[in-house]
Tab-separated table of N, CA and C and ligand atoms in Angstrom:
chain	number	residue	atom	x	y	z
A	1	UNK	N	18.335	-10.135	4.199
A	1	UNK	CA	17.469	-9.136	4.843
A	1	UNK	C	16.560	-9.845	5.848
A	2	UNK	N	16.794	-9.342	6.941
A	2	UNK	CA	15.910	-9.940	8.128
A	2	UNK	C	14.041	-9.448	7.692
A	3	UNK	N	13.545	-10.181	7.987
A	3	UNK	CA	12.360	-10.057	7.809
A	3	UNK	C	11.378	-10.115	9.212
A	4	UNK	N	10.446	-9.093	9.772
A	4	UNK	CA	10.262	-8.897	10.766
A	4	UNK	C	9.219	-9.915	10.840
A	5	UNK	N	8.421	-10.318	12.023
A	5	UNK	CA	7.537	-11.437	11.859
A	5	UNK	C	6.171	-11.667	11.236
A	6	UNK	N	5.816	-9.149	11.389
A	6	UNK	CA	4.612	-9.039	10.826
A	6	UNK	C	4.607	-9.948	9.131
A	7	UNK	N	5.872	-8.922	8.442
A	7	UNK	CA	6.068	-9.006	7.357
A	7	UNK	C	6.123	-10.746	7.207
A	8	UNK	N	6.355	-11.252	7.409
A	8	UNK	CA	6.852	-12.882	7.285
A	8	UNK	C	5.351	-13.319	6.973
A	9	UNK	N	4.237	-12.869	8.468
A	9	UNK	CA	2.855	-13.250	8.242
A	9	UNK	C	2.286	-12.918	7.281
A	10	UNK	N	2.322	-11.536	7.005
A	10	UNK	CA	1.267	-10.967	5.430
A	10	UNK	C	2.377	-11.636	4.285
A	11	UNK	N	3.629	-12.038	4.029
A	11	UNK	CA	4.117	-12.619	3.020
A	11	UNK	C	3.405	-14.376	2.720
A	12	UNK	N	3.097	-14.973	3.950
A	12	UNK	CA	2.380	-16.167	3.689
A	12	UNK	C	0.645	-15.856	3.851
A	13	UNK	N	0.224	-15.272	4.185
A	13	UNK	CA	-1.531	-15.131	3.549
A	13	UNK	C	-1.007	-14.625	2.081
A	14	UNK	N	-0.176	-13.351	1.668
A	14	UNK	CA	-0.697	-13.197	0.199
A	14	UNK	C	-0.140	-14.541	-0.425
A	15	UNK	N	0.840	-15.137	-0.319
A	15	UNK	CA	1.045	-16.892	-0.631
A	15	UNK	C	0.245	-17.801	-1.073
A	16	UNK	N	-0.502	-17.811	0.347
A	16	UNK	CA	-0.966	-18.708	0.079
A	16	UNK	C	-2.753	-18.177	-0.421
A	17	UNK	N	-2.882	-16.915	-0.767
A	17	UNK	CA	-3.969	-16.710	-1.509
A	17	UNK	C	-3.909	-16.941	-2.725
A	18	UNK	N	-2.395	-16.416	-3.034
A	18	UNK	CA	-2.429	-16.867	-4.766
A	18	UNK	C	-2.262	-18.047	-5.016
A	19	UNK	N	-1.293	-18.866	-4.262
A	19	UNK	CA	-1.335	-20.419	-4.558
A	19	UNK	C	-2.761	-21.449	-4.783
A	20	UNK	N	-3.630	-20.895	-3.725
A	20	UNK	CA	-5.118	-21.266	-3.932
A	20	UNK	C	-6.118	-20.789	-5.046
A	21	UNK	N	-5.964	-20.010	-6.298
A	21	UNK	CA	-6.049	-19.704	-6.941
A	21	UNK	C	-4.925	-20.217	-8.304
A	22	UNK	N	-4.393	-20.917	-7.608
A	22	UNK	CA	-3.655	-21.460	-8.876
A	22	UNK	C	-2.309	-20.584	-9.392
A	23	UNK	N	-1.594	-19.887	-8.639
A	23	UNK	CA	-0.835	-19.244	-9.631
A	23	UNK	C	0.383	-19.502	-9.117
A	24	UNK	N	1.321	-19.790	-10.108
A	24	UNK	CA	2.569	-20.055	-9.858
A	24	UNK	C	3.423	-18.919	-9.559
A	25	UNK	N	3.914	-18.907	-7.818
A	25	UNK	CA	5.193	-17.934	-7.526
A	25	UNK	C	6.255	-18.207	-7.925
A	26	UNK	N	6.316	-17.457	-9.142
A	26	UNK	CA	8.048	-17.291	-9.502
A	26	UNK	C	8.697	-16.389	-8.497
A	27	UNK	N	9.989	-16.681	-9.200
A	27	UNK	CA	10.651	-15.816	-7.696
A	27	UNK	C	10.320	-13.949	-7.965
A	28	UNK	N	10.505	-13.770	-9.177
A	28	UNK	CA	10.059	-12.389	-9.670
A	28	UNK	C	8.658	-11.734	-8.867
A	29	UNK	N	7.928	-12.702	-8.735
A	29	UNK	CA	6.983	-12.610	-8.475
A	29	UNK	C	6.331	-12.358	-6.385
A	30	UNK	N	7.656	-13.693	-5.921
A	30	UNK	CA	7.440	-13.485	-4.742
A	30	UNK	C	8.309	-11.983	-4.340
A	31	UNK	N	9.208	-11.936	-5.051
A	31	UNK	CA	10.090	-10.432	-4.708
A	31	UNK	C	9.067	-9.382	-4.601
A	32	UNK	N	7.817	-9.463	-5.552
A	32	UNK	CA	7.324	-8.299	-5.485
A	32	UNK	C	6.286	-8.300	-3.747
A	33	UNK	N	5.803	-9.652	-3.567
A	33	UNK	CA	4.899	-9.907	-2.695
A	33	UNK	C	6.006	-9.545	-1.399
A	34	UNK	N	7.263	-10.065	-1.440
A	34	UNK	CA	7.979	-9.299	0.058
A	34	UNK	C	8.460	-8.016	0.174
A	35	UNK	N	8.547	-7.351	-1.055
A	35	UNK	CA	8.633	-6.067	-0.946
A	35	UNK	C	6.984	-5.610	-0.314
A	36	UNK	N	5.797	-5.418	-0.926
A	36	UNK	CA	4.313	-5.485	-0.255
A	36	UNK	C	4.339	-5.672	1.001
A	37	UNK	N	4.488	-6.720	1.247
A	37	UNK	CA	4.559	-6.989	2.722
A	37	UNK	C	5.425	-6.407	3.900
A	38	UNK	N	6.492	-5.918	3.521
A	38	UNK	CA	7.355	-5.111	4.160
A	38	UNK	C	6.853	-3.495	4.198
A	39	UNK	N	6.491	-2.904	3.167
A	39	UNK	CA	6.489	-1.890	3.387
A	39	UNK	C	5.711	-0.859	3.572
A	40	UNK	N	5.990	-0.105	4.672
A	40	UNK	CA	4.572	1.025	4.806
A	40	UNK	C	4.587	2.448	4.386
A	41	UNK	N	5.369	2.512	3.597
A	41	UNK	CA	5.197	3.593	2.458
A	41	UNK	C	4.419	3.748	1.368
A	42	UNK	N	3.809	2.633	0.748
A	42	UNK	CA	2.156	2.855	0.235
A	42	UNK	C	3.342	2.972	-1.485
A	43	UNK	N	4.052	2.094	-1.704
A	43	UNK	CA	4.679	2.297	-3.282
A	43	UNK	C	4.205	2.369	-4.492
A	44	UNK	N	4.269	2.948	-5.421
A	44	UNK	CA	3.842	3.125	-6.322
A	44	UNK	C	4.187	1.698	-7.694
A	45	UNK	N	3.809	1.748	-8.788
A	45	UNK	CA	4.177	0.385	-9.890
A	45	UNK	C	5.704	0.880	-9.923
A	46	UNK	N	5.857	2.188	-10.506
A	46	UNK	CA	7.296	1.975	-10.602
A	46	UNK	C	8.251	1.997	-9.212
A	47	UNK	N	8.079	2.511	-8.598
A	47	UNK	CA	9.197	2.044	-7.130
A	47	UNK	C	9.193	0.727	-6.734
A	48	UNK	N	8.327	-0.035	-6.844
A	48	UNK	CA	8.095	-1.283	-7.051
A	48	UNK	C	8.606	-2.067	-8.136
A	49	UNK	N	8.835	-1.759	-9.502
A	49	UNK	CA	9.718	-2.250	-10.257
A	49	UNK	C	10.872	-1.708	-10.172
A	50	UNK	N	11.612	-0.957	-9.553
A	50	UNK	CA	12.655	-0.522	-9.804
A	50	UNK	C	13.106	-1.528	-8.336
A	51	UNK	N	12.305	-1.829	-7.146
A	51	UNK	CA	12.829	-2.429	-6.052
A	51	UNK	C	13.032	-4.166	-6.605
A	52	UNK	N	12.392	-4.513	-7.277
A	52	UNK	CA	12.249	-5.350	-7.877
A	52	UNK	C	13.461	-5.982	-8.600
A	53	UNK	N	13.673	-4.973	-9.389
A	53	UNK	CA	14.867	-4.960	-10.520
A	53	UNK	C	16.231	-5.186	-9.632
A	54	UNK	N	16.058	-4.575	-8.146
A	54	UNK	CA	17.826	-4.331	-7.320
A	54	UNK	C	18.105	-5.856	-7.422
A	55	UNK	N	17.062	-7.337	-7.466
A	55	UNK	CA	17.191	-8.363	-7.070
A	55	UNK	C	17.277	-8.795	-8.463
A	56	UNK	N	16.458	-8.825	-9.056
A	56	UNK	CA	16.006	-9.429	-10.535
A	56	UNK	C	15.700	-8.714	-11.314
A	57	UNK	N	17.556	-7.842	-11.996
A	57	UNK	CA	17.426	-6.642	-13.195
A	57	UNK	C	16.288	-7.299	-14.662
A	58	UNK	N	16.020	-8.730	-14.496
A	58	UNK	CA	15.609	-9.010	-15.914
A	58	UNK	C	13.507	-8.564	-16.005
A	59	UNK	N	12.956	-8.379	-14.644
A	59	UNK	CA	11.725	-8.218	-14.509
A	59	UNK	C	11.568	-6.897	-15.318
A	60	UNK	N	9.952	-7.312	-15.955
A	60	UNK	CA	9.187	-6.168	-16.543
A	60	UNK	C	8.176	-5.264	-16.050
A	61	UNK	N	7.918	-4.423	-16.311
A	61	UNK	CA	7.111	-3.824	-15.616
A	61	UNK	C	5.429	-4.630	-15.096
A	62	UNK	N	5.024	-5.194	-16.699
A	62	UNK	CA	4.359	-6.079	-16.574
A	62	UNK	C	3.726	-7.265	-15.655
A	63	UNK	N	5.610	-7.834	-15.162
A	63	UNK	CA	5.219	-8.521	-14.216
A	63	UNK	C	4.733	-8.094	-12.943
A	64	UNK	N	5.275	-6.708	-12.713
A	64	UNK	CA	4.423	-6.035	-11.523
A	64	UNK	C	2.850	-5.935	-11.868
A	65	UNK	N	2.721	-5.281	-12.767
A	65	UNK	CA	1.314	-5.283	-12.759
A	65	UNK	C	0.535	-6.209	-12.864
A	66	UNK	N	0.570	-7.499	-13.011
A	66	UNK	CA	0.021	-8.587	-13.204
A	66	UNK	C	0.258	-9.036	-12.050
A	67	UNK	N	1.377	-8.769	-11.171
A	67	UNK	CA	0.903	-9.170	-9.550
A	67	UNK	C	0.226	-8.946	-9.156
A	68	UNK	N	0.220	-7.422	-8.617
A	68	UNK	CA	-0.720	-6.688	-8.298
A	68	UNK	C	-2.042	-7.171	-9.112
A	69	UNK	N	-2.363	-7.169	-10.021
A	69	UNK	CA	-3.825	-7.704	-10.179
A	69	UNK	C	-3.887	-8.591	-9.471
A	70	UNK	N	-3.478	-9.740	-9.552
A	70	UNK	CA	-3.727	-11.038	-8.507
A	70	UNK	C	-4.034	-10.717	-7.211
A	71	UNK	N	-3.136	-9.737	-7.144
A	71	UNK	CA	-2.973	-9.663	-5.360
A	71	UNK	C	-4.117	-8.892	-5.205
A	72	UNK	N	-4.922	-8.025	-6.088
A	72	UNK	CA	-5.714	-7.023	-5.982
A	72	UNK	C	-7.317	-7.789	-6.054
A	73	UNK	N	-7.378	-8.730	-6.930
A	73	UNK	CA	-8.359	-9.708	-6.881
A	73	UNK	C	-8.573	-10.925	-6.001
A	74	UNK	N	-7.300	-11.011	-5.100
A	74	UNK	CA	-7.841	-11.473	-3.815
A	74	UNK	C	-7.636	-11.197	-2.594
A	75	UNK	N	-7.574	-10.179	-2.848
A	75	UNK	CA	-8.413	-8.826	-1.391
A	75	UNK	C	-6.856	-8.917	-0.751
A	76	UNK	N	-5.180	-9.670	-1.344
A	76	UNK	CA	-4.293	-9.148	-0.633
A	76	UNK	C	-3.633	-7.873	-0.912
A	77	UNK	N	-4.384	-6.689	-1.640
A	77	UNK	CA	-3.529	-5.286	-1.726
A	77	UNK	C	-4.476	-4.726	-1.679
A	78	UNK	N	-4.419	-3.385	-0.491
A	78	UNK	CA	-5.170	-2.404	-0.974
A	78	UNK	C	-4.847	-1.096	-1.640
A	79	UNK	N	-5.485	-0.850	-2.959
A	79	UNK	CA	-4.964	0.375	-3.780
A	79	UNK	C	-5.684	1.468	-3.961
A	80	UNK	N	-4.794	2.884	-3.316
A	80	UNK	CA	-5.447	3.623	-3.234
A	80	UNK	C	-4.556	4.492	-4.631
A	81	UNK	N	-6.117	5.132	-5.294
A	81	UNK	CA	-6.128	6.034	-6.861
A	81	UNK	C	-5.915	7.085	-6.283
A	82	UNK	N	-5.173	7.774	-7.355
A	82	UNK	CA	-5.207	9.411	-7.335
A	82	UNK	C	-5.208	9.566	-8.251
A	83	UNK	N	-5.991	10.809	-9.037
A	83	UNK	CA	-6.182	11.220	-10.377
A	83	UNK	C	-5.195	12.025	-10.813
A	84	UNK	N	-4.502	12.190	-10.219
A	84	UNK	CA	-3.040	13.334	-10.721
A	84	UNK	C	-2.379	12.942	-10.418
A	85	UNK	N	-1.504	11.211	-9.790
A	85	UNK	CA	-0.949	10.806	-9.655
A	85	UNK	C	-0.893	9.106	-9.802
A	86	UNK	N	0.044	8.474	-10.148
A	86	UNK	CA	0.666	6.903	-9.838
A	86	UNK	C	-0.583	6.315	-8.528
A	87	UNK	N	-1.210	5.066	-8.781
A	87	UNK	CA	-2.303	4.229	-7.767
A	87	UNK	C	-0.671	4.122	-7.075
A	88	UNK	N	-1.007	4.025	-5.444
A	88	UNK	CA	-0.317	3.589	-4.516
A	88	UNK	C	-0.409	2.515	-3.963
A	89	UNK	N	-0.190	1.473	-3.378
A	89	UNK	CA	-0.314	0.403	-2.861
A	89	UNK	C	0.100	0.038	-1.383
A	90	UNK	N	-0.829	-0.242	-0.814
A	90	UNK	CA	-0.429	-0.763	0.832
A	90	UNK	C	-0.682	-2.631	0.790
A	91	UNK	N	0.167	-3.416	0.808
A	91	UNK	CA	0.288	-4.617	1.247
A	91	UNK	C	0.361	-4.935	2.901
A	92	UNK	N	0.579	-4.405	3.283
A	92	UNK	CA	1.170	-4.276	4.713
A	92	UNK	C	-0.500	-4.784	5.589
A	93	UNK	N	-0.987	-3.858	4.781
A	93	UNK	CA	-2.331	-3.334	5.771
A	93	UNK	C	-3.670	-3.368	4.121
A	94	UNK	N	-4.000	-4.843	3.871
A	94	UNK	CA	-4.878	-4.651	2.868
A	94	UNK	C	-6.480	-4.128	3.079
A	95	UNK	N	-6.639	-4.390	4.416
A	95	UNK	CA	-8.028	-3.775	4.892
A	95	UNK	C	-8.490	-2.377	4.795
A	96	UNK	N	-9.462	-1.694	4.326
A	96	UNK	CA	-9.327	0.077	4.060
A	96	UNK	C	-9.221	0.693	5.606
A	97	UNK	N	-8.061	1.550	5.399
A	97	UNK	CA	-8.220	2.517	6.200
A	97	UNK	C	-7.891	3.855	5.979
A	98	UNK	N	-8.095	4.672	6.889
A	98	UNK	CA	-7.477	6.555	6.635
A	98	UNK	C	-5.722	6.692	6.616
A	99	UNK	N	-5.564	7.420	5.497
A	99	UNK	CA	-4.699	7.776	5.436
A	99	UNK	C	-4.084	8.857	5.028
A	100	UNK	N	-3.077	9.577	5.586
A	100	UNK	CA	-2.482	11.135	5.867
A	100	UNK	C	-1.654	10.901	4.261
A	101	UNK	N	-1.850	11.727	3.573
A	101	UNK	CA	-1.227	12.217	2.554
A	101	UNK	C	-0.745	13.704	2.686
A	102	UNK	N	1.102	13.494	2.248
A	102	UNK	CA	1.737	14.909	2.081
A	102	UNK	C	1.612	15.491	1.097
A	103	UNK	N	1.150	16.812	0.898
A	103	UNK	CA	0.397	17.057	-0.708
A	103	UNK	C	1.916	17.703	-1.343
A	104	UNK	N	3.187	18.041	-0.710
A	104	UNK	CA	4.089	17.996	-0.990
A	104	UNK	C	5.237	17.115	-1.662
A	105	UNK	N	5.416	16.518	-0.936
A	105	UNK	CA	6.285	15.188	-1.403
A	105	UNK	C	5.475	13.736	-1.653
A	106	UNK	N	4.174	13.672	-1.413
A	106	UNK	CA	3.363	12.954	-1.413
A	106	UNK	C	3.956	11.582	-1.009
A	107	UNK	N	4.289	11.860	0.559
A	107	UNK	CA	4.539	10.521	0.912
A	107	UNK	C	3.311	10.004	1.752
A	108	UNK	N	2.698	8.792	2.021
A	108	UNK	CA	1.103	8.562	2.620
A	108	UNK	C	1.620	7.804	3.719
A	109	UNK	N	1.395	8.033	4.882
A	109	UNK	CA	1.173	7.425	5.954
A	109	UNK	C	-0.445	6.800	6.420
A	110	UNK	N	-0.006	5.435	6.939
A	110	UNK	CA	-1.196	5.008	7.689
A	110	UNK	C	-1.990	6.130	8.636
A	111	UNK	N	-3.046	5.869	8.932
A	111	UNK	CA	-3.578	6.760	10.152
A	111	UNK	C	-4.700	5.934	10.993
A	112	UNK	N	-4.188	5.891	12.083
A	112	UNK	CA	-4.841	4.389	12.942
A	112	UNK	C	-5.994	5.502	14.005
A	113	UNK	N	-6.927	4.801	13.188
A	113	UNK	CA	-8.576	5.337	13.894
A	113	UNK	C	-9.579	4.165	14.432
A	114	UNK	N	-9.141	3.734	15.670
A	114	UNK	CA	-9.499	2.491	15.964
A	114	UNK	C	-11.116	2.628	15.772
A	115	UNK	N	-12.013	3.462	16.045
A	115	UNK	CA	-13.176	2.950	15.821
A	115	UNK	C	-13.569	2.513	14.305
A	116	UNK	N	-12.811	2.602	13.144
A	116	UNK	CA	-12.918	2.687	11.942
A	116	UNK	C	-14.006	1.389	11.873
A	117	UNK	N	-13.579	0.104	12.579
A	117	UNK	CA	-14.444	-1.121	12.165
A	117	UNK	C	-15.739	-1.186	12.497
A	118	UNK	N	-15.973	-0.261	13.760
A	118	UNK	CA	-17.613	0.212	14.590
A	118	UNK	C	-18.121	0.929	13.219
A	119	UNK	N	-17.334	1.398	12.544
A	119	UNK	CA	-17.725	2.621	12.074
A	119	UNK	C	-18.785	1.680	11.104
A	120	UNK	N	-18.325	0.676	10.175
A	120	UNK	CA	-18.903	-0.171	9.184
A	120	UNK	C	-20.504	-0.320	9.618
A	121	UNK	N	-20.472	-0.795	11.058
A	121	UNK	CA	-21.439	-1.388	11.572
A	121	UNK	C	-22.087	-0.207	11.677
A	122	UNK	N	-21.823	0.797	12.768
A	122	UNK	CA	-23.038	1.900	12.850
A	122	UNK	C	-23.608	2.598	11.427
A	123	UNK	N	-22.725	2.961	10.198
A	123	UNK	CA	-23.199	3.359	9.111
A	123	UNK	C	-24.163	2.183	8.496
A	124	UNK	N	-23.867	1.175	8.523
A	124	UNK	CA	-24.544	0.080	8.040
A	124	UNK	C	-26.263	-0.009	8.680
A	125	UNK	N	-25.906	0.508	10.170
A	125	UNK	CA	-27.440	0.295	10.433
A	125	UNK	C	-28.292	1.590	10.108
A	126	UNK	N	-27.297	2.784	10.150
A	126	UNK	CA	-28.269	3.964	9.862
A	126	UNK	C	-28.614	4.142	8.163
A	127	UNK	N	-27.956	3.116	7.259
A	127	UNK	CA	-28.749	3.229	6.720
A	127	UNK	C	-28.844	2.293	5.297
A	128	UNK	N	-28.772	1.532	5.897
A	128	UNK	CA	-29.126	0.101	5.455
A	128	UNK	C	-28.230	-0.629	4.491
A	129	UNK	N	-27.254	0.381	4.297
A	129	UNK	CA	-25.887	-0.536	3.466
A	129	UNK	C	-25.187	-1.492	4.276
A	130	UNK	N	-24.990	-2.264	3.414
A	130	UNK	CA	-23.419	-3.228	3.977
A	130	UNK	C	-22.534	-2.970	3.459
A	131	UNK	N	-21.879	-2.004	4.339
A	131	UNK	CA	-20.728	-1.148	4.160
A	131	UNK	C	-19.470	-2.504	4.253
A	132	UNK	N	-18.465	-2.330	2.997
A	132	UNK	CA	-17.584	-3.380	2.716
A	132	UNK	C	-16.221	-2.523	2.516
A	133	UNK	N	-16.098	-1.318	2.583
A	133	UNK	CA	-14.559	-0.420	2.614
A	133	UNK	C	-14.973	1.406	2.615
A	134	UNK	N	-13.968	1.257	2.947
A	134	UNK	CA	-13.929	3.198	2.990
A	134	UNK	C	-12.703	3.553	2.325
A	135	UNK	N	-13.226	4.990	1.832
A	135	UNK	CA	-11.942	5.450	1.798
A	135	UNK	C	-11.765	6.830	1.968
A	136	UNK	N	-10.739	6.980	3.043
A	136	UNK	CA	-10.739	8.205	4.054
A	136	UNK	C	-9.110	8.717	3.873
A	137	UNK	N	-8.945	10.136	3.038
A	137	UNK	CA	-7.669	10.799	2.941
A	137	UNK	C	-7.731	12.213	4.327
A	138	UNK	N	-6.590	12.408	4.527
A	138	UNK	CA	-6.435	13.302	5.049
A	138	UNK	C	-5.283	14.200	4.445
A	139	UNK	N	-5.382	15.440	4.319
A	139	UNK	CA	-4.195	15.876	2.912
A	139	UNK	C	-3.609	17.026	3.738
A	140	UNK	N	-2.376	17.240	3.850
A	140	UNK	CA	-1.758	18.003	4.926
A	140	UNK	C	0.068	18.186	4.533
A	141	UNK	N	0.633	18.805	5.156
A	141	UNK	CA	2.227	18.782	4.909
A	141	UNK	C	2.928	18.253	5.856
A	142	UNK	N	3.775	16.983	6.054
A	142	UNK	CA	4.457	16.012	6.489
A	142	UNK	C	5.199	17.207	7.278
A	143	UNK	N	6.191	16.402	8.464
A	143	UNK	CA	7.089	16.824	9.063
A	143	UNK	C	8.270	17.082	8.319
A	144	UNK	N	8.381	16.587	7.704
A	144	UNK	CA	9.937	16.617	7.058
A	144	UNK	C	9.673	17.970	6.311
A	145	UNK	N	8.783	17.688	5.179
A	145	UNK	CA	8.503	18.923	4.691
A	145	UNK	C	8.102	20.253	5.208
A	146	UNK	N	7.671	20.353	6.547
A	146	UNK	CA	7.358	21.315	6.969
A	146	UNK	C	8.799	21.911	7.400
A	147	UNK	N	9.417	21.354	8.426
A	147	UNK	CA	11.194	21.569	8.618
A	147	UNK	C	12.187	22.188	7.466
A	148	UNK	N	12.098	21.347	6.026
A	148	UNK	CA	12.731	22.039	4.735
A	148	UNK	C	11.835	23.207	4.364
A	149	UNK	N	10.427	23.986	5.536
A	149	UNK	CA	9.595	25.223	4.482
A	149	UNK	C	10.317	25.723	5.472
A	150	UNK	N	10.698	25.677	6.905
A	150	UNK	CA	10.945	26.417	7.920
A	150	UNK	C	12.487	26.695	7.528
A	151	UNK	N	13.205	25.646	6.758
A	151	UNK	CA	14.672	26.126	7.090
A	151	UNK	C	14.665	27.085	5.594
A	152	UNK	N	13.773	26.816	4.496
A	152	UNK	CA	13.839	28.069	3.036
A	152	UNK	C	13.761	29.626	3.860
A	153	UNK	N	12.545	29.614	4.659
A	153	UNK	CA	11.741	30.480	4.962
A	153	UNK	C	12.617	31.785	6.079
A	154	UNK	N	14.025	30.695	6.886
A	154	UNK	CA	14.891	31.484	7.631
A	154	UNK	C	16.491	31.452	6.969
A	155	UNK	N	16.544	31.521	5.562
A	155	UNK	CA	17.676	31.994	4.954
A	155	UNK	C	17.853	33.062	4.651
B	1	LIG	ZN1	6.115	15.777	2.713
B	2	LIG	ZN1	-2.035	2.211	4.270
């Protein structure tokens, strides 16, 4: 699998964050960090162990989650909660940003709001926090899904 150059870069920072911390990349382990790094679908623990498993059927679920902690304790994943659903995960893009959720199929797309980083700073001065993340949903029905309401809707 070709690996694009972004992905190549966020596969060596989360690397070499955990290596500096001491932790040994097994290969189980880096599988999970290049799947992260590749993908911008925001995966959940299990799509992540099951992507996991296509390479290395013998991994546990466990070992995902114990990545993800690592990766989560040094600022290389950002995980966004939902209370009625599976935490999602963006490796791709660990810095907080807004993101479009399909309340249908609940697939999450990035949503690129370039002033987002001004934003830290101007909230910070109006009012005296040091603003260190956000977290900004936008909840709506995807294209795809809107196309499968349009084609139910003209049968
Ligand atoms: Zn959808
Ligand atoms: Zn994201």
């Amino acid at each position: 699998m070709a690996m694009s150059p972004d992905t190549q870069e966020r596969l060596e920072e989360m690397r070499s964050a955990l290596v500096q911390r001491g932790v040994v990349i097994t290969p189980k382990r880096a599988k999970v960090l290049e799947i992260l790094a590749g993908s911008d679908d925001h995966p959940n623990v299990g799509d992540l162990h099951a992507e996991v498993q296509r390479w290395h059927p013998s991994t546990s679920l466990a070992t995902v989650y114990n990545t993800i902690e690592l990766l989560k304790e040094t600022g290389q994943v950002l995980e966004l909660e939902f209370s009625a659903s599976a935490n999602r995960y963006d490796g791709r893009r660990p810095d907080s940003h807004p993101h479009l959720v399909c309340v249908e199929c609940q697939r999450i797309d990035d949503l690129d709001v370039p002033e987002s980083k001004g934003m830290f700073e101007a909230i910070g001065a109006e009012t005296g926090y040091e603003v260190v993340r956000q977290r900004l949903d936008y909840y709506g029905i995807c294209p795809n899904c809107q196309k499968k309401r349009e084609a139910r809707l003209s049968r």
